[in-house]
XYZ file of C-alpha atoms in Angstrom:
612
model
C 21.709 -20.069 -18.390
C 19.667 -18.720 -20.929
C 16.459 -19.543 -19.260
C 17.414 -17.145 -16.594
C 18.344 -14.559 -19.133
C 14.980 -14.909 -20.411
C 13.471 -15.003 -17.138
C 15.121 -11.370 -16.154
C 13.959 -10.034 -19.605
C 10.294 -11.017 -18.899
C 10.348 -9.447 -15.349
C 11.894 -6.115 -16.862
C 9.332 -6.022 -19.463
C 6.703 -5.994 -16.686
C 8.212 -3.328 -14.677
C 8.118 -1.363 -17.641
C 4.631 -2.228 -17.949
C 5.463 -4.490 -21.668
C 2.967 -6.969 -20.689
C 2.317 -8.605 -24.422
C 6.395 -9.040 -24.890
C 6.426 -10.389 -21.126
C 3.758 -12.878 -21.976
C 5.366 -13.840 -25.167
C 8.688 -14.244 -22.602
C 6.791 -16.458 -20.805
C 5.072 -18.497 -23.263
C 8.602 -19.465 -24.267
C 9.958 -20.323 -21.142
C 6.962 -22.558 -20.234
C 7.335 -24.333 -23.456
C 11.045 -25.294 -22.264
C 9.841 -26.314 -18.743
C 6.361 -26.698 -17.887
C 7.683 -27.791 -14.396
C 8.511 -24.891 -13.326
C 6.130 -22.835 -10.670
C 7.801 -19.821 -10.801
C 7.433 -19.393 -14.061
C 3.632 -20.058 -13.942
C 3.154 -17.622 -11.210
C 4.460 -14.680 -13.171
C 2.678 -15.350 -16.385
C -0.918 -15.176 -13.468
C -0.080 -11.448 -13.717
C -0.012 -10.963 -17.263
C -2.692 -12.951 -18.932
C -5.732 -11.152 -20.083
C -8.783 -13.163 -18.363
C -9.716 -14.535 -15.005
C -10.020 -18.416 -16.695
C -6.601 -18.009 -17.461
C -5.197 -16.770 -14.321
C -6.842 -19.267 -12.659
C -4.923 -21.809 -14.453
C -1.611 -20.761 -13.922
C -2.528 -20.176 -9.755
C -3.834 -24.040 -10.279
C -0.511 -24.938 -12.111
C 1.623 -23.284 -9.257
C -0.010 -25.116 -6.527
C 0.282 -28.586 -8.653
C 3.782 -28.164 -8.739
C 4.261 -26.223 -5.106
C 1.631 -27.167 -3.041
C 2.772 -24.654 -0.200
C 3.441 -21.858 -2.289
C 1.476 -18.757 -0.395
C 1.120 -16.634 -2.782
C -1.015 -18.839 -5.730
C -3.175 -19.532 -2.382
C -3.574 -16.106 -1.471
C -4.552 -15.448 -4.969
C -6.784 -18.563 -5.739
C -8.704 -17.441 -1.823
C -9.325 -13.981 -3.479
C -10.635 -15.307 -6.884
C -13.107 -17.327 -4.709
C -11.234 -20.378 -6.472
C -10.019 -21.631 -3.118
C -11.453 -21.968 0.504
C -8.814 -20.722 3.778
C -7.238 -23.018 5.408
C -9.776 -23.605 8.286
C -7.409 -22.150 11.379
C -7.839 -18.982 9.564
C -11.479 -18.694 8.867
C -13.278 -16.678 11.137
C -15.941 -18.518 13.167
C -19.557 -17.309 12.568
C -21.752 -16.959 15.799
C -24.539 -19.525 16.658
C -27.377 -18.379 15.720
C -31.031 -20.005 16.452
C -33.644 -19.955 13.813
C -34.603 -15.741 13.265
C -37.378 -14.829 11.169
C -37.200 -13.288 7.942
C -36.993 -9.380 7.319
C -38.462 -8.377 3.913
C -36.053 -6.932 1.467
C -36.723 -3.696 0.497
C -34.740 -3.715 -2.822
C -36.695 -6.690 -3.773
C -40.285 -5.718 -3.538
C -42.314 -8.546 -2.437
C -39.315 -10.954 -3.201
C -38.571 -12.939 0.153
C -35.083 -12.695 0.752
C -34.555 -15.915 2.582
C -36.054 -17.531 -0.804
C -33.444 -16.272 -2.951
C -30.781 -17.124 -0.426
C -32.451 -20.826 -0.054
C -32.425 -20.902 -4.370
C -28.425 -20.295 -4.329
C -26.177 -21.830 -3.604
C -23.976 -19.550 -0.787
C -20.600 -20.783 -1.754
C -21.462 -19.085 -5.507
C -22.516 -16.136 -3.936
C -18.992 -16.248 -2.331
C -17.077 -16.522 -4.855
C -19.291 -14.152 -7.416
C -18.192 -11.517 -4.642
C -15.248 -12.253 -4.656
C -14.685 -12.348 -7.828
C -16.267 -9.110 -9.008
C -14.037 -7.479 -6.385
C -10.519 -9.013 -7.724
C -11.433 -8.041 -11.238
C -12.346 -4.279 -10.373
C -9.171 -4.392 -8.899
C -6.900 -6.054 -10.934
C -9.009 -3.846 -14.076
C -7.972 -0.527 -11.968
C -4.410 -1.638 -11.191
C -3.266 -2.658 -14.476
C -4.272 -0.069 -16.449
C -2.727 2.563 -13.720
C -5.940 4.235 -12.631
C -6.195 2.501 -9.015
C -7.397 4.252 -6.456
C -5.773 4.801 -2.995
C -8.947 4.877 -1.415
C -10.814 2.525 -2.631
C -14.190 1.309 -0.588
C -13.857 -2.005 -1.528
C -10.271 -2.828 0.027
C -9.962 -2.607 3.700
C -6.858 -0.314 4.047
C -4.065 -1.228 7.295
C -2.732 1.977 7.503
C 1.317 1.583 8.843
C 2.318 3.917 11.032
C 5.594 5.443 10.427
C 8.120 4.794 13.121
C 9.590 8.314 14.760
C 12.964 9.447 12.799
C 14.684 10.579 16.031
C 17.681 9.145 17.662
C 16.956 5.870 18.825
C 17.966 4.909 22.264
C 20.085 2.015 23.334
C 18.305 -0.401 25.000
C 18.710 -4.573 25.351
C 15.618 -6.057 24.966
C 15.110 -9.940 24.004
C 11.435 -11.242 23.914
C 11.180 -14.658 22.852
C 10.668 -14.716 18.935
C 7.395 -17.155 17.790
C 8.723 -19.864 15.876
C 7.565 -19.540 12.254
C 8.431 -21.756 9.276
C 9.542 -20.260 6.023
C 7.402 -21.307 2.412
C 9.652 -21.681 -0.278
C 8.370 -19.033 -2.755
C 10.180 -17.178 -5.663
C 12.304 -14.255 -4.793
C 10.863 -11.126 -6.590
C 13.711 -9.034 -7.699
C 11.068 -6.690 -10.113
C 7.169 -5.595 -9.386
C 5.514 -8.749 -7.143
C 2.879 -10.286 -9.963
C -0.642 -9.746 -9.632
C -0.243 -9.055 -5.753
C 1.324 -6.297 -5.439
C -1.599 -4.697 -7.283
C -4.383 -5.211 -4.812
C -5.470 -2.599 -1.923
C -4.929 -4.914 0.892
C -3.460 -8.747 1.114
C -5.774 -11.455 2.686
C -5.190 -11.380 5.972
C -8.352 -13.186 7.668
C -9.184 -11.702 11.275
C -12.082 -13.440 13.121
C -15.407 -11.249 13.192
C -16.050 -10.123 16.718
C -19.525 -11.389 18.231
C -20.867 -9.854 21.344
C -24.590 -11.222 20.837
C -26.720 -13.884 19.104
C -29.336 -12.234 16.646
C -31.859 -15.141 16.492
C -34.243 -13.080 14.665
C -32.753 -10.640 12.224
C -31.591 -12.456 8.799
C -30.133 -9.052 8.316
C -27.161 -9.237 10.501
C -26.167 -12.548 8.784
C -26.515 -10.516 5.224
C -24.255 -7.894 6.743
C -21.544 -10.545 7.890
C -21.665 -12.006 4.350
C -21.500 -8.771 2.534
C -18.575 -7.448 4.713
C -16.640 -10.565 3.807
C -17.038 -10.383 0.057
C -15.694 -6.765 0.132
C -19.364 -5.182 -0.429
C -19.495 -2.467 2.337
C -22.228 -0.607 0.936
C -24.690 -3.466 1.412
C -22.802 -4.311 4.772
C -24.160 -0.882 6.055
C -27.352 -1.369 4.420
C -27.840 -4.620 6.316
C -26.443 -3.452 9.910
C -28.812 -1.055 9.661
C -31.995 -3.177 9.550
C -30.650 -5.411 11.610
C -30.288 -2.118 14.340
C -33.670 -1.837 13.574
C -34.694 -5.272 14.576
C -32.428 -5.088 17.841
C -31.482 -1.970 18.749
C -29.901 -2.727 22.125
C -27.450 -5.032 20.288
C -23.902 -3.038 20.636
C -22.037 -5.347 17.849
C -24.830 -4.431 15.403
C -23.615 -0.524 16.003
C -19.804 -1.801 16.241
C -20.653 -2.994 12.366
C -22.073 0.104 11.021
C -19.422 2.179 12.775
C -16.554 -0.079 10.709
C -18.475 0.431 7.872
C -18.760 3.945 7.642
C -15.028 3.768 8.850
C -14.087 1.851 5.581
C -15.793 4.013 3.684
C -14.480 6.950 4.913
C -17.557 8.683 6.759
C -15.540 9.146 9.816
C -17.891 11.099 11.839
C -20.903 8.757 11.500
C -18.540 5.524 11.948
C -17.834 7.881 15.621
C -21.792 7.756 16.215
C -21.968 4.298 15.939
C -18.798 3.275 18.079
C -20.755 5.712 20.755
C -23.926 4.221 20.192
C -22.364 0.943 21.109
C -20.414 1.899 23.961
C -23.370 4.065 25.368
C -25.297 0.271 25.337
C -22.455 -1.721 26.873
C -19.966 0.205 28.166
C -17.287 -2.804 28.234
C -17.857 -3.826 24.385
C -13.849 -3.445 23.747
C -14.094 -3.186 19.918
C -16.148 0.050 19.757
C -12.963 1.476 21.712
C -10.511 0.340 19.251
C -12.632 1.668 16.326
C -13.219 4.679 18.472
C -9.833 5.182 18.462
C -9.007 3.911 14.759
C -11.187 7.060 13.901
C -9.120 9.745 16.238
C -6.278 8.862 14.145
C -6.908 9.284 10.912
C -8.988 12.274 11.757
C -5.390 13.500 13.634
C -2.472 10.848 13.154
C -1.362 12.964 16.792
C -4.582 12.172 18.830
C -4.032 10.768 22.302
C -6.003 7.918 22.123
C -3.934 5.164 24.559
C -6.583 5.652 27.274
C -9.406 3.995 24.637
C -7.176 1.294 23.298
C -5.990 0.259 26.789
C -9.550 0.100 27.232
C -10.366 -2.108 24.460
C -7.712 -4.443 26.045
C -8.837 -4.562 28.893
C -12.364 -5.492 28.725
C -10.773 -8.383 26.052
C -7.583 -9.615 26.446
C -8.266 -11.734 23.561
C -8.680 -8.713 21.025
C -5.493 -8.938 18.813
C -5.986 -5.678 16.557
C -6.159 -3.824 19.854
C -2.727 -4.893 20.540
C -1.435 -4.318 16.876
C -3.145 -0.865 16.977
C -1.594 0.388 20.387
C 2.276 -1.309 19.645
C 1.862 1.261 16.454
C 0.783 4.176 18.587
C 3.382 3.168 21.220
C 6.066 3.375 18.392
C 4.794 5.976 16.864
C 5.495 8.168 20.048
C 8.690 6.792 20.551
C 8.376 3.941 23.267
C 9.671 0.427 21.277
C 9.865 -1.146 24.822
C 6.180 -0.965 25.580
C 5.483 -1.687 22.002
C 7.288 -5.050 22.437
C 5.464 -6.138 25.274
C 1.751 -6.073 23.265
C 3.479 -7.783 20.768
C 4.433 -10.687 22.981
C 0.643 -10.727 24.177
C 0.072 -10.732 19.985
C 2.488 -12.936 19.483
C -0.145 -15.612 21.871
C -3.051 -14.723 19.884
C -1.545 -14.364 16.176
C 1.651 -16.233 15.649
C 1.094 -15.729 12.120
C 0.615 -12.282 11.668
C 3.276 -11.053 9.581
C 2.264 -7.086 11.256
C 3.494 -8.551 14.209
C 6.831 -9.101 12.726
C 6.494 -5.861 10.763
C 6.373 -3.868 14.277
C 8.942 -6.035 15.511
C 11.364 -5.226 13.507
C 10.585 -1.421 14.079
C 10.753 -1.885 17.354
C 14.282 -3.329 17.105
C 15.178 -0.756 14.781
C 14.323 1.810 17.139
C 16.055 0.291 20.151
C 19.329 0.062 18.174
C 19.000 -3.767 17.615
C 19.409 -3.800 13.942
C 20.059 -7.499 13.438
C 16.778 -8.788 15.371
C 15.269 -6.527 13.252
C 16.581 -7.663 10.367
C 15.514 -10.803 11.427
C 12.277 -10.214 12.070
C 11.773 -7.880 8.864
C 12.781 -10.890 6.954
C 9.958 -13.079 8.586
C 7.677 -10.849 7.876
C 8.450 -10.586 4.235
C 8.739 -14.145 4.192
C 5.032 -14.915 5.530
C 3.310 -11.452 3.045
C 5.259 -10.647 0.212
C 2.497 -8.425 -1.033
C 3.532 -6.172 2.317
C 4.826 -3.472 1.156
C 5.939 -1.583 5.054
C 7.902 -4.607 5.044
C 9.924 -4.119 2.213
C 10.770 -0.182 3.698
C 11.567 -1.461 7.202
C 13.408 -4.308 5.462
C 15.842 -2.376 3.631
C 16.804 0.157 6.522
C 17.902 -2.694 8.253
C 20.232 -3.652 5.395
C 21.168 -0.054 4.919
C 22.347 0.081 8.641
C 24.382 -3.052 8.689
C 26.470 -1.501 5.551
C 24.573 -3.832 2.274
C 23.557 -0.769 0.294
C 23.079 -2.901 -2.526
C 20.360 -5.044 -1.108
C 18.557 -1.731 0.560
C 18.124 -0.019 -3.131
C 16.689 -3.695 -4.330
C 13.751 -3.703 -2.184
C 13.449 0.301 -2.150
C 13.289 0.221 -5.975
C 10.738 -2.140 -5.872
C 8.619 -0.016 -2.592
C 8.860 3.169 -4.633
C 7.497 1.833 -7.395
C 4.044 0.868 -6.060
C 5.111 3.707 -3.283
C 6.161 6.159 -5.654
C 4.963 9.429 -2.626
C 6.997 8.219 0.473
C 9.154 10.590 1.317
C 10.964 7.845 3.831
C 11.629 5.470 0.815
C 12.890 8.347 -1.156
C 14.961 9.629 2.197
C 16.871 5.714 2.160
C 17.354 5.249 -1.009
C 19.034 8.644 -1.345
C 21.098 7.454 2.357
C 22.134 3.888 0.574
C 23.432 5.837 -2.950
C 25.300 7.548 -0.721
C 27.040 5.332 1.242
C 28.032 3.592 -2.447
C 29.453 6.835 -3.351
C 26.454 7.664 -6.137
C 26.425 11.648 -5.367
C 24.138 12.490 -7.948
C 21.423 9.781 -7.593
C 21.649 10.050 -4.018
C 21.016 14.062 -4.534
C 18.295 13.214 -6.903
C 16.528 10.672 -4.449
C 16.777 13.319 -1.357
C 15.156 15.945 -3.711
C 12.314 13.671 -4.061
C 12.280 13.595 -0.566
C 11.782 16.686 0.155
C 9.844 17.578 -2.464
C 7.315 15.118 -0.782
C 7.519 16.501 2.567
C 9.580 19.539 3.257
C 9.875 18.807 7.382
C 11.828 15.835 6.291
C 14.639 15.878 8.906
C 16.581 12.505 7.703
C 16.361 13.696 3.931
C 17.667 17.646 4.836
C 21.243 15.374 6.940
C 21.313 12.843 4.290
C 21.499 15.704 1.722
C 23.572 17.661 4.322
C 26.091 14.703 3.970
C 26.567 14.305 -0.139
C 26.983 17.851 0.222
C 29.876 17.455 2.481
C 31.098 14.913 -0.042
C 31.151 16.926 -2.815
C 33.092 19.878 -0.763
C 29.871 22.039 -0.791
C 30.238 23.657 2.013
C 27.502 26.874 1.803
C 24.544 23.964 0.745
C 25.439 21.465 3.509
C 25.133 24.744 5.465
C 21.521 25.565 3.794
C 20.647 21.332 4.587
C 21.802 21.561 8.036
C 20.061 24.723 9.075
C 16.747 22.947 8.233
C 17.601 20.103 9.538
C 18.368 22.106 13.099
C 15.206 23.858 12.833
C 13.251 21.110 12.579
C 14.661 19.532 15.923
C 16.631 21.869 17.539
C 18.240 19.494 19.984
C 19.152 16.945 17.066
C 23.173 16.121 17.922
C 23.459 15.197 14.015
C 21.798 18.584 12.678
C 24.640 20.690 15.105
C 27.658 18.255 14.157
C 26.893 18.439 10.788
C 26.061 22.276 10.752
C 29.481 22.313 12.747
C 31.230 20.676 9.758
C 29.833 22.563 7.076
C 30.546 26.039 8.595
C 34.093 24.999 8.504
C 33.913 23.625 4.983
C 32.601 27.539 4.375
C 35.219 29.213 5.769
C 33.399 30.282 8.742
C 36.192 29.283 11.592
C 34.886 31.127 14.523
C 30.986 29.971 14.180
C 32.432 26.296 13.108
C 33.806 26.013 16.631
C 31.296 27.719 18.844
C 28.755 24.808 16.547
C 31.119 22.697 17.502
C 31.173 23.573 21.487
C 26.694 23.228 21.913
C 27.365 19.792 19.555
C 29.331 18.836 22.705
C 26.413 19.806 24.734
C 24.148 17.434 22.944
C 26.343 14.730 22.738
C 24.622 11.853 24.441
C 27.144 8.914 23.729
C 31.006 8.806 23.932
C 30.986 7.815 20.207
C 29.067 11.646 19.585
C 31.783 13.210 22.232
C 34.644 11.002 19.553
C 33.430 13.092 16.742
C 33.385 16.610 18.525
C 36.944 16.418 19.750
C 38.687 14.862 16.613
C 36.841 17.038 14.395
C 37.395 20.076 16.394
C 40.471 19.608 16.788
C 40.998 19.360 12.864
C 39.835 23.351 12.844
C 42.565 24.042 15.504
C 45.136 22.792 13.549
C 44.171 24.651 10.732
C 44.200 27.723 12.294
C 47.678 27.112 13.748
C 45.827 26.691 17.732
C 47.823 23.545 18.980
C 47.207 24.475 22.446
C 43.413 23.918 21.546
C 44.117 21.007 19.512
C 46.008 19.246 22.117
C 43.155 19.593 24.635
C 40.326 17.727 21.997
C 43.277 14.989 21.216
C 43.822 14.312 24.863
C 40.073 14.198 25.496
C 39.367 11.476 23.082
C 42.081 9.618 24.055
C 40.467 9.482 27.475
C 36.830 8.659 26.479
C 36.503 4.715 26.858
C 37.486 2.114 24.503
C 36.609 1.581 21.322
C 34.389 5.108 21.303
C 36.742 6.506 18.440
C 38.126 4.645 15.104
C 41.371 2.935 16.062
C 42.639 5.046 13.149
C 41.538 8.187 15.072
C 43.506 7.336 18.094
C 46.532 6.206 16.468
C 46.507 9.512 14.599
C 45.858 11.437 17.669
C 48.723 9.537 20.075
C 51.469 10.495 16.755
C 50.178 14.292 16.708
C 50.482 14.885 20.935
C 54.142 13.064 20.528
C 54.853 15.496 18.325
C 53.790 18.397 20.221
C 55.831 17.055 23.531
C 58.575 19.227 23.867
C 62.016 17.124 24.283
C 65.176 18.403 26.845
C 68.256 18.935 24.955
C 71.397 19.842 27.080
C 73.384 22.975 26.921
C 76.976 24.315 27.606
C 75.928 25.312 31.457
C 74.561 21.856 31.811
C 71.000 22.584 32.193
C 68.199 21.336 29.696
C 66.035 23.297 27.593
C 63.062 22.344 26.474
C 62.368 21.778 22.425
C 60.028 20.223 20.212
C 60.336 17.255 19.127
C 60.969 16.512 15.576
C 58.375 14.998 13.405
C 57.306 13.590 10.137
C 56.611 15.978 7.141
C 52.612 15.174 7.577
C 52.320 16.949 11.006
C 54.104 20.669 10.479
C 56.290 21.394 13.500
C 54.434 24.199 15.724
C 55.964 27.338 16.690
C 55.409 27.612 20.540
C 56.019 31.488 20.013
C 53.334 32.009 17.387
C 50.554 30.248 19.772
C 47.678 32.382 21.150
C 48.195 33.590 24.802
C 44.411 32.606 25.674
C 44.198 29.126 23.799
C 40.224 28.355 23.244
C 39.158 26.329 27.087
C 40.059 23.042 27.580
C 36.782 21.021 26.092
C 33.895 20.013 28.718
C 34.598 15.948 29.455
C 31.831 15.258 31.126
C 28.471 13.389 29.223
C 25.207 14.574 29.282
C 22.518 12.364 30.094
């Protein structure tokens, strides 16, 4: 249809950042069908003024009352309330006396609260924080560490082997809001720091006497952390023996990025109740971004413990339990999360990394999807997403949602790594070549980006730079069975028999599943029978053909059962009567082998047994 012609025109013109010809796009289009919410939600992110965004948000939710994302985006305008399950629950307070403001002078700052209405405050916050945002995004000058945005900082999941495991928690039911599928930038969204994902404010005490605190709470929720810390710290004035008041000025100072105060504060709560469970978690928030390898289980297992009720706490240790390889443990806080925030798109985020680490690539899938589904402003989710699709063989849908990561993402050097791993598997050497130099451009330890590029090497018959790829890749984990199979190959590729097979013989050694052992022997065996060794070949056939079931191609085997037929030598009778041994003949494919011409001391029989 020529709508939809139109439609793809207008989203290309915004990824290439033609916002006037996407508007005019869309000014057509809404002309033709003024019914149409997805039309209205992509002209929100390219009309010039707030008013006007408004409008379309409005028009969306008219036509789509569920649609998620014009309510996300009408909550952050201030235009639109939470729903109520979502709103965090402010602490009963008595009536407190008033503290003077100092930036006022003699101006009472309860008056001036009393002479405004609060809700306008609200949404004047609010507001002035979207449009800095949207100002910053738009015009490509956004900062990655902005104070305004509260950042959630993904952790990236360990690129090691992952182990197989069978593990099925019970998945929270969720219900999916029909919303447009975004095959180009997400509009308006996708350009703000963090998405609105409402967490309840944690209250240890009343403060019946300090407006302060109150001021702080407010500030902290219209994005203003400056006057949050401004606030928290009269209020610590007023009550100094009140550990949430400390908590407050220690996540401040975290947001800001004044990570060594924000660690006074978590102490100075803790040192005034030693059980107040969120000044562990921030405690701990702190260690690692100060050292993203800080052991820091001991203080989030604390902050669980003294409240089993604190849901970052469990979000923040299932990341640190991934992040140092243990998925199982991971899953179990998510379960406990799962209790607490059914909602929480994170929890399907870590989920699905979970399941991706555990080998379990459809549940993660799965759970990938949900959490796309309930943020599409999520941009982990879009990574974790597409691995999953890369893994179960759709290259084509991987490289639609990495194109769309890397280009709000544009300095992951995972993206980059995947991308360059799905061109590859549709046979697109040289993008997948230029992808994997991003890659390691962006981080030279890179292990998946040096066997990924290891591989198109291969591909392309370039032996010596597959060796170069491999080398790194083996340095960088020494006991990495797909760095020492693939050095294996490429040494062979080189000409370099003799060091092909001794790579080949401590690949063996590393193997870890029969499927590893499958590749060792067949591939092995290839380098025998190119150096005319069918004694040695014969030993790696025979030991595939003995690993279980289905660990080798059926291809493999078939090939393998032909080549030891050929090599069994047939009786043929002679004028005495007695038989004498000869080779069988065989097809032109598989050259007849001269018993005479074999070596005396054929390379050992291959080692059968797994390691474990």
């Amino acid at each position: 249809m020529a709508e939809d012609v139109m439609l793809q025109e207008a989203i290309d013109a915004i990824s290439r950042g033609q916002r006037q010809r996407a508007r005019d796009l869309f000014t057509r289009l809404l002309r033709a069908d003024q019914a149409n919410p997805t039309y209205w939600l992509w002209m929100s992110s390219v009309v010039d003024t707030p008013k006007e965004r408004r409008y379309c948000l409005q028009n969306v939710l008219r036509l789509e009352p569920g649609n998620r994302s014009a309510r996300r985006g009408l909550v952050l305008m201030g235009a639109l309330s939470p729903p109520e399950d979502l709103r965090p629950v402010p602490p009963v307070h008595r009536k407190w006396s008033v503290i003077e403001n100092e930036f006022a002078n003699t101006t009472n700052f309860r008056l001036i609260l009393s002479n405004v209405n609060r809700r306008t405050w609200g949404f004047l916050g609010a507001g002035i924080v979207l449009i800095s945002l949207l100002f910053l995004g738009i015009f490509g000058t956004r900062s990655r560490a902005g104070a305004l945005a509260v950042k959630l900082t993904i952790t990236p999941r360990p690129r090691t082997p992952r182990p197989t495991a069978t593990l099925l928690p019970t998945n929270t039911p969720w219900s999916k809001t029909a919303t447009p599928t975004f095959t180009g930038p997400t509009p308006l969204w996708m350009l703000l720091e963090a998405t609105y994902t409402p967490t309840p404010l944690y209250i240890e005490t009343p403060h019946p006497i300090s407006e302060a605190f109150r001021a702080g709470i407010r500030a902290f929720h219209s994005g203003d952390l400056s006057s949050m810390l401004q606030f928290m710290q009269q209020a610590a004035e007023v009550e100094p023996d009140a550990p949430d008041t400390h908590y407050y000025i220690g996540e401040a100072y975290r947001l800001i990025g004044e990570l060594d105060k924000a660690l006074e504060a978590y102490e100075m709560a803790i040192q005034i109740n030693p059980n107040f469970a969120p000044a562990f978690l921030g405690r701990a928030r702190v260690h690692l971004v100060q050292d993203p390898d800080a052991i820091v289980e001991e203080d989030l297992t604390k902050a669980i413990t003294d409240d089993p009720g604190l849901a970052d706490a469990y979000l923040e240790r299932a990341a640190y339990l991934l992040r140092h390889g243990d998925p199982q443990a991971a899953m179990q806080d998510l379960d406990s999360l799962a209790e607490l925030l059914p909602e929480s798109p994170m929890l399907y985020l870590y989920r699905a990394q979970a399941y991706l680490d555990l080998g379990q690539t459809e549940s993660a899938l799965e759970s990938a999807q949900q959490a796309h589904d309930l943020d599409q402003t999520l941009l982990p989710a879009y990574l974790t997403l597409a691995e999953a699709y890369i893994q179960l063989g759709d290259a084509n849908k991987g490289i639609d949602l990495l194109d769309t990561f890397v280009l709000y993402e544009k300095q992951d050097p995972v993206a980059w790594s995947l991308l360059g791993e799905a061109f590859f598997e549709q046979g697109k050497f040289e993008k997948a070549l230029e992808a994997l130099d991003r890659a390691i451009e962006l981080d030279e330890d890179s292990l998946e980006a040096y066997l990924n590029r290891g591989s198109v090497y291969l591909a392309q018959d370039e032996g010596q730079l597959a060796v170069n790829d491999f080398f790194e890749a083996r340095r960088l984990q020494p006991d990495s069975f797909q760095a020492s199979f693939g050095m294996g190959r490429a040494l062979w590729m080189a000409g370099r028999i003799n060091d092909a097979v001794r790579q080949f013989k401590s690949s063996e050694d590393l193997a870890s599943t029969d499927e590893q052992l499958a590749q060792v022997y067949y591939w092995r065996a290839k380098i025998f029978e190119d150096v005319g060794n069918y004694l040695g070949a014969a030993g790696d056939w025979q030991a595939l053909l003995e690993l279980p079931a289905g660990s080798a191609p059926e291809k493999w085997t078939i090939e393998v059962e032909n080549k030891l037929l050929a090599l069994t030598p047939s009786p043929t009778p002679t004028a005495t009567g007695t038989a004498t041994p000869t080779p069988t003949s065989t097809n032109t494919s598989t050259p007849t082998p001269d018993w005479r011409a074999l070596p005396t001391e054929p390379y050992p029989h291959p080692v059968r047994t797994r390691r474990h």
